Each structure stands twice: as C-alpha cells, then as structure tokens.
PDB file of C-alpha atoms in Angstrom:
ATOM      1  CA  MET A   4      81.177  -3.714 -21.293  1.00  0.00           C
ATOM      2  CA  PRO A   5      80.755  -3.777 -17.514  1.00  0.00           C
ATOM      3  CA  ARG A   6      81.357  -7.130 -15.798  1.00  0.00           C
ATOM      4  CA  ALA A   7      78.095  -9.056 -15.181  1.00  0.00           C
ATOM      5  CA  GLY A   8      76.811  -8.592 -11.679  1.00  0.00           C
ATOM      6  CA  LEU A   9      79.052  -5.646 -11.023  1.00  0.00           C
ATOM      7  CA  GLY A  10      77.321  -2.279 -10.555  1.00  0.00           C
ATOM      8  CA  PRO A  11      77.665   0.786  -8.403  1.00  0.00           C
ATOM      9  CA  ALA A  12      76.064  -0.804  -5.374  1.00  0.00           C
ATOM     10  CA  ALA A  13      78.177  -3.935  -5.612  1.00  0.00           C
ATOM     11  CA  VAL A  14      81.350  -1.869  -5.983  1.00  0.00           C
ATOM     12  CA  VAL A  15      80.484   0.291  -2.955  1.00  0.00           C
ATOM     13  CA  SER A  16      79.647  -2.803  -0.855  1.00  0.00           C
ATOM     14  CA  ALA A  17      82.887  -4.486  -1.813  1.00  0.00           C
ATOM     15  CA  GLY A  18      84.745  -1.264  -1.067  1.00  0.00           C
ATOM     16  CA  ALA A  19      83.122  -1.143   2.409  1.00  0.00           C
ATOM     17  CA  GLU A  20      84.197  -4.694   3.140  1.00  0.00           C
ATOM     18  CA  LEU A  21      87.733  -3.967   1.928  1.00  0.00           C
ATOM     19  CA  ALA A  22      87.866  -0.780   4.018  1.00  0.00           C
ATOM     20  CA  ASP A  23      87.175  -2.859   7.078  1.00  0.00           C
ATOM     21  CA  GLU A  24      90.277  -4.920   6.268  1.00  0.00           C
ATOM     22  CA  VAL A  25      92.730  -2.237   5.089  1.00  0.00           C
ATOM     23  CA  GLY A  26      91.286   0.846   6.741  1.00  0.00           C
ATOM     24  CA  PHE A  27      89.220   3.532   5.122  1.00  0.00           C
ATOM     25  CA  ALA A  28      92.338   5.662   4.493  1.00  0.00           C
ATOM     26  CA  GLY A  29      94.115   2.637   2.976  1.00  0.00           C
ATOM     27  CA  LEU A  30      91.394   1.955   0.437  1.00  0.00           C
ATOM     28  CA  THR A  31      92.488   2.375  -3.188  1.00  0.00           C
ATOM     29  CA  MET A  32      90.849   1.690  -6.515  1.00  0.00           C
ATOM     30  CA  GLY A  33      93.721  -0.746  -7.322  1.00  0.00           C
ATOM     31  CA  LEU A  34      93.114  -2.811  -4.212  1.00  0.00           C
ATOM     32  CA  LEU A  35      89.392  -2.877  -4.864  1.00  0.00           C
ATOM     33  CA  ALA A  36      89.906  -3.887  -8.485  1.00  0.00           C
ATOM     34  CA  ASP A  37      92.124  -6.757  -7.320  1.00  0.00           C
ATOM     35  CA  ARG A  38      89.469  -7.804  -4.846  1.00  0.00           C
ATOM     36  CA  LEU A  39      86.797  -7.799  -7.529  1.00  0.00           C
ATOM     37  CA  GLY A  40      88.976  -9.515 -10.147  1.00  0.00           C
ATOM     38  CA  VAL A  41      88.846  -6.624 -12.640  1.00  0.00           C
ATOM     39  CA  ARG A  42      91.283  -4.093 -13.942  1.00  0.00           C
ATOM     40  CA  THR A  43      91.296  -0.717 -12.180  1.00  0.00           C
ATOM     41  CA  PRO A  44      89.903   1.231 -15.186  1.00  0.00           C
ATOM     42  CA  SER A  45      86.858  -1.053 -15.160  1.00  0.00           C
ATOM     43  CA  LEU A  46      85.791   0.316 -11.782  1.00  0.00           C
ATOM     44  CA  TYR A  47      85.300   3.751 -13.290  1.00  0.00           C
ATOM     45  CA  LYS A  48      82.328   2.354 -15.223  1.00  0.00           C
ATOM     46  CA  HIS A  49      80.603   2.034 -11.855  1.00  0.00           C
ATOM     47  CA  VAL A  50      82.015   4.850  -9.732  1.00  0.00           C
ATOM     48  CA  ASP A  51      83.397   8.142 -10.972  1.00  0.00           C
ATOM     49  CA  SER A  52      86.437   8.330  -8.684  1.00  0.00           C
ATOM     50  CA  LEU A  53      87.967   7.238  -5.424  1.00  0.00           C
ATOM     51  CA  GLU A  54      86.216  10.172  -3.770  1.00  0.00           C
ATOM     52  CA  ALA A  55      82.828   8.984  -5.174  1.00  0.00           C
ATOM     53  CA  LEU A  56      83.572   5.493  -3.832  1.00  0.00           C
ATOM     54  CA  ARG A  57      84.404   6.930  -0.377  1.00  0.00           C
ATOM     55  CA  ARG A  58      81.225   8.968  -0.450  1.00  0.00           C
ATOM     56  CA  GLY A  59      79.194   5.892  -1.356  1.00  0.00           C
ATOM     57  CA  ILE A  60      80.823   3.898   1.438  1.00  0.00           C
ATOM     58  CA  SER A  61      80.177   6.747   3.861  1.00  0.00           C
ATOM     59  CA  ILE A  62      76.485   6.905   2.993  1.00  0.00           C
ATOM     60  CA  GLN A  63      76.023   3.149   3.056  1.00  0.00           C
ATOM     61  CA  SER A  64      77.849   2.879   6.387  1.00  0.00           C
ATOM     62  CA  LYS A  65      75.785   5.644   7.989  1.00  0.00           C
ATOM     63  CA  HIS A  66      72.614   3.807   6.957  1.00  0.00           C
ATOM     64  CA  GLU A  67      73.993   0.508   8.267  1.00  0.00           C
ATOM     65  CA  LEU A  68      74.931   2.093  11.569  1.00  0.00           C
ATOM     66  CA  ALA A  69      71.550   3.809  11.929  1.00  0.00           C
ATOM     67  CA  GLY A  70      69.739   0.519  11.328  1.00  0.00           C
ATOM     68  CA  THR A  71      71.941  -1.300  13.827  1.00  0.00           C
ATOM     69  CA  LEU A  72      71.342   1.369  16.475  1.00  0.00           C
ATOM     70  CA  ALA A  73      67.623   1.545  15.888  1.00  0.00           C
ATOM     71  CA  ARG A  74      67.202  -2.228  16.066  1.00  0.00           C
ATOM     72  CA  ALA A  75      69.165  -2.351  19.312  1.00  0.00           C
ATOM     73  CA  SER A  76      67.291   0.425  21.045  1.00  0.00           C
ATOM     74  CA  VAL A  77      63.720  -0.076  19.822  1.00  0.00           C
ATOM     75  CA  GLY A  78      61.290  -0.699  22.669  1.00  0.00           C
ATOM     76  CA  ARG A  79      63.821   0.448  25.260  1.00  0.00           C
ATOM     77  CA  SER A  80      63.971   3.621  27.274  1.00  0.00           C
ATOM     78  CA  GLY A  81      66.138   5.450  29.767  1.00  0.00           C
ATOM     79  CA  PRO A  82      69.374   3.804  30.844  1.00  0.00           C
ATOM     80  CA  ASP A  83      68.481   0.568  29.123  1.00  0.00           C
ATOM     81  CA  ALA A  84      68.149   2.374  25.814  1.00  0.00           C
ATOM     82  CA  VAL A  85      71.514   4.130  26.267  1.00  0.00           C
ATOM     83  CA  HIS A  86      73.232   0.833  27.093  1.00  0.00           C
ATOM     84  CA  ALA A  87      71.668  -0.836  24.066  1.00  0.00           C
ATOM     85  CA  PHE A  88      72.641   2.039  21.812  1.00  0.00           C
ATOM     86  CA  ALA A  89      76.203   2.219  23.112  1.00  0.00           C
ATOM     87  CA  ASP A  90      76.706  -1.562  23.042  1.00  0.00           C
ATOM     88  CA  ALA A  91      75.436  -1.813  19.514  1.00  0.00           C
ATOM     89  CA  TYR A  92      77.626   1.076  18.412  1.00  0.00           C
ATOM     90  CA  ARG A  93      80.659  -0.525  20.080  1.00  0.00           C
ATOM     91  CA  ARG A  94      80.032  -3.919  18.439  1.00  0.00           C
ATOM     92  CA  TRP A  95      79.487  -2.331  15.050  1.00  0.00           C
ATOM     93  CA  VAL A  96      82.707  -0.310  15.276  1.00  0.00           C
ATOM     94  CA  LEU A  97      84.758  -3.315  16.351  1.00  0.00           C
ATOM     95  CA  ASP A  98      83.267  -5.367  13.531  1.00  0.00           C
ATOM     96  CA  HIS A  99      83.531  -2.586  10.907  1.00  0.00           C
ATOM     97  CA  PRO A 100      86.480  -0.297  11.616  1.00  0.00           C
ATOM     98  CA  GLY A 101      86.806   0.942   8.022  1.00  0.00           C
ATOM     99  CA  ARG A 102      83.109   1.668   7.732  1.00  0.00           C
ATOM    100  CA  HIS A 103      83.204   3.392  11.081  1.00  0.00           C
ATOM    101  CA  ALA A 104      85.925   5.723   9.799  1.00  0.00           C
ATOM    102  CA  ALA A 105      83.650   6.447   6.851  1.00  0.00           C
ATOM    103  CA  THR A 106      80.804   7.501   9.113  1.00  0.00           C
ATOM    104  CA  VAL A 107      82.858  10.268  10.685  1.00  0.00           C
ATOM    105  CA  ARG A 108      83.109  12.167   7.428  1.00  0.00           C
ATOM    106  CA  ALA A 109      80.922  15.254   7.571  1.00  0.00           C
ATOM    107  CA  PRO A 110      78.667  15.607   4.535  1.00  0.00           C
ATOM    108  CA  ALA A 111      79.057  18.497   2.129  1.00  0.00           C
ATOM    109  CA  PRO A 112      76.443  21.137   2.979  1.00  0.00           C
ATOM    110  CA  ASP A 113      74.715  20.674  -0.407  1.00  0.00           C
ATOM    111  CA  ASP A 114      74.788  16.821  -0.405  1.00  0.00           C
ATOM    112  CA  GLU A 115      71.211  16.025   0.605  1.00  0.00           C
ATOM    113  CA  GLU A 116      71.647  12.258   0.359  1.00  0.00           C
ATOM    114  CA  ASP A 117      74.685  12.277   2.649  1.00  0.00           C
ATOM    115  CA  LEU A 118      73.057  14.802   5.016  1.00  0.00           C
ATOM    116  CA  ALA A 119      70.066  12.457   5.397  1.00  0.00           C
ATOM    117  CA  ALA A 120      72.319   9.469   5.975  1.00  0.00           C
ATOM    118  CA  ALA A 121      74.359  11.319   8.583  1.00  0.00           C
ATOM    119  CA  GLY A 122      71.202  12.429  10.362  1.00  0.00           C
ATOM    120  CA  ALA A 123      69.786   8.905  10.731  1.00  0.00           C
ATOM    121  CA  PRO A 124      72.053   7.635  13.532  1.00  0.00           C
ATOM    122  CA  VAL A 125      71.855  10.943  15.307  1.00  0.00           C
ATOM    123  CA  GLN A 126      68.024  10.817  15.182  1.00  0.00           C
ATOM    124  CA  VAL A 127      68.119   7.462  16.944  1.00  0.00           C
ATOM    125  CA  LEU A 128      70.199   9.102  19.670  1.00  0.00           C
ATOM    126  CA  PHE A 129      67.841  12.068  19.949  1.00  0.00           C
ATOM    127  CA  ASP A 130      64.904   9.670  20.276  1.00  0.00           C
ATOM    128  CA  ILE A 131      66.689   7.966  23.181  1.00  0.00           C
ATOM    129  CA  LEU A 132      67.558  11.261  24.857  1.00  0.00           C
ATOM    130  CA  ALA A 133      63.968  12.396  24.699  1.00  0.00           C
ATOM    131  CA  GLY A 134      63.288   9.699  27.269  1.00  0.00           C
ATOM    132  CA  PHE A 135      65.472  11.676  29.666  1.00  0.00           C
ATOM    133  CA  GLY A 136      63.445  14.821  29.081  1.00  0.00           C
ATOM    134  CA  LEU A 137      66.266  16.424  27.174  1.00  0.00           C
ATOM    135  CA  ARG A 138      65.174  18.745  24.375  1.00  0.00           C
ATOM    136  CA  ASP A 139      66.689  21.364  22.153  1.00  0.00           C
ATOM    137  CA  ALA A 140      70.128  22.627  23.256  1.00  0.00           C
ATOM    138  CA  GLN A 141      70.355  20.137  26.121  1.00  0.00           C
ATOM    139  CA  ALA A 142      69.641  17.238  23.755  1.00  0.00           C
ATOM    140  CA  ILE A 143      72.336  18.493  21.351  1.00  0.00           C
ATOM    141  CA  ASP A 144      74.869  18.729  24.207  1.00  0.00           C
ATOM    142  CA  ALA A 145      73.962  15.273  25.484  1.00  0.00           C
ATOM    143  CA  ALA A 146      74.082  13.747  21.980  1.00  0.00           C
ATOM    144  CA  ARG A 147      77.490  15.234  21.347  1.00  0.00           C
ATOM    145  CA  ALA A 148      78.785  14.031  24.747  1.00  0.00           C
ATOM    146  CA  LEU A 149      77.477  10.483  24.320  1.00  0.00           C
ATOM    147  CA  ARG A 150      78.526  10.149  20.688  1.00  0.00           C
ATOM    148  CA  SER A 151      81.974  11.584  21.365  1.00  0.00           C
ATOM    149  CA  ALA A 152      82.546   9.369  24.382  1.00  0.00           C
ATOM    150  CA  VAL A 153      81.478   6.148  22.646  1.00  0.00           C
ATOM    151  CA  HIS A 154      83.305   7.109  19.428  1.00  0.00           C
ATOM    152  CA  GLY A 155      86.487   7.931  21.322  1.00  0.00           C
ATOM    153  CA  PHE A 156      86.427   4.776  23.403  1.00  0.00           C
ATOM    154  CA  THR A 157      85.703   2.483  20.464  1.00  0.00           C
ATOM    155  CA  SER A 158      88.272   4.226  18.287  1.00  0.00           C
ATOM    156  CA  ILE A 159      90.979   3.698  20.853  1.00  0.00           C
ATOM    157  CA  GLU A 160      89.800   0.142  21.525  1.00  0.00           C
ATOM    158  CA  SER A 161      89.671  -0.854  17.856  1.00  0.00           C
ATOM    159  CA  SER A 162      93.202   0.408  17.302  1.00  0.00           C
ATOM    160  CA  GLY A 163      94.545  -1.545  20.294  1.00  0.00           C
ATOM    161  CA  GLY A 164      95.263   1.582  22.313  1.00  0.00           C
ATOM    162  CA  PHE A 165      94.230   0.314  25.738  1.00  0.00           C
ATOM    163  CA  GLY A 166      97.326  -1.218  27.262  1.00  0.00           C
ATOM    164  CA  LEU A 167      96.771  -0.802  30.982  1.00  0.00           C
ATOM    165  CA  PRO A 168      96.099  -3.969  32.977  1.00  0.00           C
ATOM    166  CA  ARG A 169      92.366  -3.409  33.524  1.00  0.00           C
ATOM    167  CA  ASN A 170      89.508  -5.221  31.844  1.00  0.00           C
ATOM    168  CA  ILE A 171      88.377  -3.075  28.892  1.00  0.00           C
ATOM    169  CA  ASP A 172      84.717  -4.103  29.299  1.00  0.00           C
ATOM    170  CA  ARG A 173      84.755  -2.822  32.908  1.00  0.00           C
ATOM    171  CA  SER A 174      86.196   0.504  31.782  1.00  0.00           C
ATOM    172  CA  TYR A 175      83.584   0.684  29.023  1.00  0.00           C
ATOM    173  CA  ARG A 176      80.751   0.002  31.488  1.00  0.00           C
ATOM    174  CA  PHE A 177      82.151   2.717  33.778  1.00  0.00           C
ATOM    175  CA  LEU A 178      82.105   5.172  30.871  1.00  0.00           C
ATOM    176  CA  ILE A 179      78.503   4.422  29.916  1.00  0.00           C
ATOM    177  CA  ASP A 180      77.249   4.334  33.485  1.00  0.00           C
ATOM    178  CA  THR A 181      78.937   7.675  34.174  1.00  0.00           C
ATOM    179  CA  LEU A 182      77.313   9.209  31.106  1.00  0.00           C
ATOM    180  CA  ILE A 183      73.931   7.836  32.121  1.00  0.00           C
ATOM    181  CA  ALA A 184      74.325   9.342  35.576  1.00  0.00           C
ATOM    182  CA  GLY A 185      75.042  12.657  33.930  1.00  0.00           C
ATOM    183  CA  LEU A 186      71.980  12.347  31.722  1.00  0.00           C
ATOM    184  CA  GLN A 187      69.828  11.719  34.789  1.00  0.00           C
ATOM    185  CA  THR A 188      71.163  14.777  36.615  1.00  0.00           C
ATOM    186  CA  PRO A 189      68.838  17.794  36.246  1.00  0.00           C
ATOM    187  CA  GLN A 190      70.415  20.344  33.905  1.00  0.00           C
ATOM    188  CA  SER A 191      70.366  24.063  34.423  1.00  0.00           C
TER     189      SER A 191
END
C-alpha cells in the first residue's frame, strides 16, 4: 500500500527540492527514498522510473519558471520588462540550480505536456520582445540571444565560475544593458 500523503505530485516535488541540493544529474531514486523515509521500491508506486521522475521535475520546473517570469514582468515594457525578466530568471536559477538544470532538457517531439511546459517561459519572453517591435525571425533570434546570455551567466555564477576581482552584479548589469541596447537597435 502506498504511504499516506505520498503520491506522484509529492514525489516529483520532493525530487525537485532534492535536485536543488544534489544537482539534477546527482538525483537518484535511492536518495529520494531516503529523503521521503521510504524504501526505494516504494517510489515506483508513484513514478515509473528515474526518467519519469526527471521528466516530472522538468515539467514542474518549467511551469514554476514561467510563473516566476510572468509575475516579474507583468505590467512592464521595454527595457524595464527585460530587466525584470532577467533578474527574476537569475534569482530563480540561483535559488533552484537543480530545477534550472531540469528546464534545459528539450522535450520529446511527441510529448505534448512537456512541449507546452517548455513553451510557457519562452512565450513570456516573446511577449516582452513584442514591445521592441520584434516579430517572427527577429523575435526568435532575440529570444535565443537573451535566453542564452542569461542562462550562460547564471549557470557560470551558480557553479562559482566567476573568479575575477570584479563585482558580479556589475558584470550582470553590463550584460543585460548590452542586450537591451542590441534589442533597441533597428534590425535589418
């Protein structure tokens, strides 16, 4: 019989929290079972496999990130919206490094639930970029540039990779301001 209060959603949520502590790649069913106070085989009553757990964490994390980004940028436009988006993304990554790693996973082409979850944070970004008059191919290029820059910076920052004697926040502001300047430059 499954443990009272333990179900698929609770297992995925606990897995997400654990991934933030041990890293998404370091997450195992054994560690999660220990965290939940159950034997490892008991987890398989709630999730089919480690891969199913990782998929669940990925989907949950993409929804969490999208909600965070939307709340931060709602009612804002132009450079203010980009700063709000980027700052919220950065805070979320630093607070949730394991979940962040889960959001990078590309969904399987036939996984509609994961495709929808992956599209949610990107849609927030497209909505922001529309305020710069960017559409179609230009919006895709701008979204990729902004997402890649913020992802790269926060990934390096969260792993302690910035060792030069310069304030990290200043470097971060420089990055975002430079991207905004590029977004404001007419594209050909």
